[in-house]
C-alpha cells in the first residue's frame, strides 16, 4: 500500500514490455497496454485478466478510459488510435 510501500498484487500475462496502465473511472478494472500489441483488462480486486484486446500491429504505448467508462482508447506504434467498447 502507499503508506507501507508493500506490493499488493502483481499482474502477469503480457509477453512484452508494459507501456501504459490506467484505472477505470469506477476503480473496478485496470487496463494495460504492451509491446506485445495487446491491451489487457484486469479485475482490480482479484488481478484476473478479464479480456485481451487485439488489433494493433505495433506496440501499444498509450491507453485511456473514457470519462464514462464505456470505451477505451489505445495509441500504438503502428500509427493508429483504436477505440474499444469496454
mmCIF file with all atom_site columns, C-alpha atoms in Angstrom:
data_model
loop_
_atom_site.group_PDB
_atom_site.id
_atom_site.type_symbol
_atom_site.label_atom_id
_atom_site.label_alt_id
_atom_site.label_comp_id
_atom_site.label_asym_id
_atom_site.label_entity_id
_atom_site.label_seq_id
_atom_site.pdbx_PDB_ins_code
_atom_site.Cartn_x
_atom_site.Cartn_y
_atom_site.Cartn_z
_atom_site.occupancy
_atom_site.B_iso_or_equiv
_atom_site.pdbx_formal_charge
_atom_site.auth_seq_id
_atom_site.auth_comp_id
_atom_site.auth_asym_id
_atom_site.auth_atom_id
_atom_site.pdbx_PDB_model_num
ATOM 1  C CA . UNK A 1 1  ? 0.000   0.000   0.000   1.00 0.00 ? 1  UNK A CA 1
ATOM 2  C CA . UNK A 1 2  ? 1.040   3.629   -0.324  1.00 0.00 ? 2  UNK A CA 1
ATOM 3  C CA . UNK A 1 3  ? 1.947   4.027   3.342   1.00 0.00 ? 3  UNK A CA 1
ATOM 4  C CA . UNK A 1 4  ? 3.996   0.849   3.813   1.00 0.00 ? 4  UNK A CA 1
ATOM 5  C CA . UNK A 1 5  ? 5.285   0.560   0.246   1.00 0.00 ? 5  UNK A CA 1
ATOM 6  C CA . UNK A 1 6  ? 4.299   -3.120  0.181   1.00 0.00 ? 6  UNK A CA 1
ATOM 7  C CA . UNK A 1 7  ? 3.334   -4.636  -3.182  1.00 0.00 ? 7  UNK A CA 1
ATOM 8  C CA . UNK A 1 8  ? -0.346  -5.588  -3.038  1.00 0.00 ? 8  UNK A CA 1
ATOM 9  C CA . UNK A 1 9  ? -0.531  -7.573  -6.273  1.00 0.00 ? 9  UNK A CA 1
ATOM 10 C CA . UNK A 1 10 ? 1.465   -8.469  -9.385  1.00 0.00 ? 10 UNK A CA 1
ATOM 11 C CA . UNK A 1 11 ? -0.433  -8.866  -12.643 1.00 0.00 ? 11 UNK A CA 1
ATOM 12 C CA . UNK A 1 12 ? 1.237   -11.044 -15.260 1.00 0.00 ? 12 UNK A CA 1
ATOM 13 C CA . UNK A 1 13 ? 0.211   -12.029 -18.768 1.00 0.00 ? 13 UNK A CA 1
ATOM 14 C CA . UNK A 1 14 ? 1.779   -9.676  -21.301 1.00 0.00 ? 14 UNK A CA 1
ATOM 15 C CA . UNK A 1 15 ? 4.619   -11.086 -23.407 1.00 0.00 ? 15 UNK A CA 1
ATOM 16 C CA . UNK A 1 16 ? 6.195   -7.652  -23.974 1.00 0.00 ? 16 UNK A CA 1
ATOM 17 C CA . UNK A 1 17 ? 7.024   -4.529  -22.006 1.00 0.00 ? 17 UNK A CA 1
ATOM 18 C CA . UNK A 1 18 ? 4.061   -2.868  -20.275 1.00 0.00 ? 18 UNK A CA 1
ATOM 19 C CA . UNK A 1 19 ? 3.959   0.691   -21.627 1.00 0.00 ? 19 UNK A CA 1
ATOM 20 C CA . UNK A 1 20 ? 0.719   2.076   -20.179 1.00 0.00 ? 20 UNK A CA 1
ATOM 21 C CA . UNK A 1 21 ? -1.518  1.353   -17.190 1.00 0.00 ? 21 UNK A CA 1
ATOM 22 C CA . UNK A 1 22 ? -4.779  3.083   -16.273 1.00 0.00 ? 22 UNK A CA 1
ATOM 23 C CA . UNK A 1 23 ? -7.572  2.571   -13.722 1.00 0.00 ? 23 UNK A CA 1
ATOM 24 C CA . UNK A 1 24 ? -11.185 2.560   -14.921 1.00 0.00 ? 24 UNK A CA 1
ATOM 25 C CA . UNK A 1 25 ? -13.292 5.516   -13.740 1.00 0.00 ? 25 UNK A CA 1
ATOM 26 C CA . UNK A 1 26 ? -15.097 3.296   -11.214 1.00 0.00 ? 26 UNK A CA 1
ATOM 27 C CA . UNK A 1 27 ? -11.855 1.713   -9.968  1.00 0.00 ? 27 UNK A CA 1
ATOM 28 C CA . UNK A 1 28 ? -13.050 -1.831  -10.661 1.00 0.00 ? 28 UNK A CA 1
ATOM 29 C CA . UNK A 1 29 ? -10.751 -2.531  -13.608 1.00 0.00 ? 29 UNK A CA 1
ATOM 30 C CA . UNK A 1 30 ? -7.248  -1.787  -14.825 1.00 0.00 ? 30 UNK A CA 1
ATOM 31 C CA . UNK A 1 31 ? -6.240  -1.587  -18.485 1.00 0.00 ? 31 UNK A CA 1
ATOM 32 C CA . UNK A 1 32 ? -2.657  -2.158  -19.606 1.00 0.00 ? 32 UNK A CA 1
ATOM 33 C CA . UNK A 1 33 ? -1.040  -1.662  -22.997 1.00 0.00 ? 33 UNK A CA 1
ATOM 34 C CA . UNK A 1 34 ? 2.012   -3.610  -24.038 1.00 0.00 ? 34 UNK A CA 1
ATOM 35 C CA . UNK A 1 35 ? 4.809   -4.042  -26.519 1.00 0.00 ? 35 UNK A CA 1
ATOM 36 C CA . UNK A 1 36 ? 3.140   -7.328  -27.437 1.00 0.00 ? 36 UNK A CA 1
ATOM 37 C CA . UNK A 1 37 ? 0.488   -5.234  -29.257 1.00 0.00 ? 37 UNK A CA 1
ATOM 38 C CA . UNK A 1 38 ? -2.349  -6.044  -26.867 1.00 0.00 ? 38 UNK A CA 1
ATOM 39 C CA . UNK A 1 39 ? -4.466  -4.309  -24.265 1.00 0.00 ? 39 UNK A CA 1
ATOM 40 C CA . UNK A 1 40 ? -5.443  -6.380  -21.258 1.00 0.00 ? 40 UNK A CA 1
ATOM 41 C CA . UNK A 1 41 ? -8.368  -5.618  -18.962 1.00 0.00 ? 41 UNK A CA 1
ATOM 42 C CA . UNK A 1 42 ? -7.842  -6.756  -15.381 1.00 0.00 ? 42 UNK A CA 1
ATOM 43 C CA . UNK A 1 43 ? -10.131 -7.066  -12.373 1.00 0.00 ? 43 UNK A CA 1
ATOM 44 C CA . UNK A 1 44 ? -8.546  -4.646  -9.905  1.00 0.00 ? 44 UNK A CA 1
ATOM 45 C CA . UNK A 1 45 ? -9.515  -6.717  -6.844  1.00 0.00 ? 45 UNK A CA 1
ATOM 46 C CA . UNK A 1 46 ? -8.643  -10.252 -7.946  1.00 0.00 ? 46 UNK A CA 1
ATOM 47 C CA . UNK A 1 47 ? -5.952  -9.407  -10.514 1.00 0.00 ? 47 UNK A CA 1
ATOM 48 C CA . UNK A 1 48 ? -7.577  -11.772 -13.019 1.00 0.00 ? 48 UNK A CA 1
ATOM 49 C CA . UNK A 1 49 ? -7.313  -10.908 -16.709 1.00 0.00 ? 49 UNK A CA 1
ATOM 50 C CA . UNK A 1 50 ? -10.882 -10.388 -17.920 1.00 0.00 ? 50 UNK A CA 1
ATOM 51 C CA . UNK A 1 51 ? -10.124 -9.856  -21.602 1.00 0.00 ? 51 UNK A CA 1
ATOM 52 C CA . UNK A 1 52 ? -7.370  -9.249  -24.136 1.00 0.00 ? 52 UNK A CA 1
ATOM 53 C CA . UNK A 1 53 ? -7.945  -6.739  -26.918 1.00 0.00 ? 53 UNK A CA 1
ATOM 54 C CA . UNK A 1 54 ? -6.035  -7.407  -30.125 1.00 0.00 ? 54 UNK A CA 1
ATOM 55 C CA . UNK A 1 55 ? -5.847  -5.457  -33.357 1.00 0.00 ? 55 UNK A CA 1
ATOM 56 C CA . UNK A 1 56 ? -2.768  -3.253  -33.232 1.00 0.00 ? 56 UNK A CA 1
ATOM 57 C CA . UNK A 1 57 ? 0.205   -4.317  -35.350 1.00 0.00 ? 57 UNK A CA 1
ATOM 58 C CA . UNK A 1 58 ? 2.708   -2.414  -33.192 1.00 0.00 ? 58 UNK A CA 1
ATOM 59 C CA . UNK A 1 59 ? 3.460   -1.704  -29.559 1.00 0.00 ? 59 UNK A CA 1
ATOM 60 C CA . UNK A 1 60 ? 0.582   -0.228  -27.559 1.00 0.00 ? 60 UNK A CA 1
ATOM 61 C CA . UNK A 1 61 ? 2.056   2.898   -25.993 1.00 0.00 ? 61 UNK A CA 1
ATOM 62 C CA . UNK A 1 62 ? -0.972  4.631   -24.505 1.00 0.00 ? 62 UNK A CA 1
ATOM 63 C CA . UNK A 1 63 ? -4.287  3.506   -23.020 1.00 0.00 ? 63 UNK A CA 1
ATOM 64 C CA . UNK A 1 64 ? -7.027  5.697   -21.558 1.00 0.00 ? 64 UNK A CA 1
ATOM 65 C CA . UNK A 1 65 ? -10.586 5.106   -20.400 1.00 0.00 ? 65 UNK A CA 1
ATOM 66 C CA . UNK A 1 66 ? -13.378 7.449   -21.465 1.00 0.00 ? 66 UNK A CA 1
ATOM 67 C CA . UNK A 1 67 ? -14.759 9.519   -18.563 1.00 0.00 ? 67 UNK A CA 1
ATOM 68 C CA . UNK A 1 68 ? -18.000 7.485   -18.588 1.00 0.00 ? 68 UNK A CA 1
ATOM 69 C CA . UNK A 1 69 ? -16.080 4.182   -18.571 1.00 0.00 ? 69 UNK A CA 1
ATOM 70 C CA . UNK A 1 70 ? -17.819 2.865   -21.679 1.00 0.00 ? 70 UNK A CA 1
ATOM 71 C CA . UNK A 1 71 ? -14.842 2.978   -24.043 1.00 0.00 ? 71 UNK A CA 1
ATOM 72 C CA . UNK A 1 72 ? -11.073 2.649   -24.077 1.00 0.00 ? 72 UNK A CA 1
ATOM 73 C CA . UNK A 1 73 ? -8.752  4.438   -26.494 1.00 0.00 ? 73 UNK A CA 1
ATOM 74 C CA . UNK A 1 74 ? -5.340  3.000   -27.331 1.00 0.00 ? 74 UNK A CA 1
ATOM 75 C CA . UNK A 1 75 ? -2.444  4.520   -29.236 1.00 0.00 ? 75 UNK A CA 1
ATOM 76 C CA . UNK A 1 76 ? 0.119   2.363   -30.971 1.00 0.00 ? 76 UNK A CA 1
ATOM 77 C CA . UNK A 1 77 ? 3.463   2.440   -32.709 1.00 0.00 ? 77 UNK A CA 1
ATOM 78 C CA . UNK A 1 78 ? 1.585   1.226   -35.790 1.00 0.00 ? 78 UNK A CA 1
ATOM 79 C CA . UNK A 1 79 ? 0.384   4.835   -36.183 1.00 0.00 ? 79 UNK A CA 1
ATOM 80 C CA . UNK A 1 80 ? -3.229  4.191   -35.185 1.00 0.00 ? 80 UNK A CA 1
ATOM 81 C CA . UNK A 1 81 ? -5.580  5.053   -32.355 1.00 0.00 ? 81 UNK A CA 1
ATOM 82 C CA . UNK A 1 82 ? -8.261  2.479   -31.728 1.00 0.00 ? 82 UNK A CA 1
ATOM 83 C CA . UNK A 1 83 ? -11.480 2.982   -29.757 1.00 0.00 ? 83 UNK A CA 1
ATOM 84 C CA . UNK A 1 84 ? -12.792 -0.104  -27.986 1.00 0.00 ? 84 UNK A CA 1
ATOM 85 C CA . UNK A 1 85 ? -16.048 -0.830  -26.187 1.00 0.00 ? 85 UNK A CA 1
ATOM 86 C CA . UNK A 1 86 ? -15.250 -1.686  -22.603 1.00 0.00 ? 86 UNK A CA 1
#
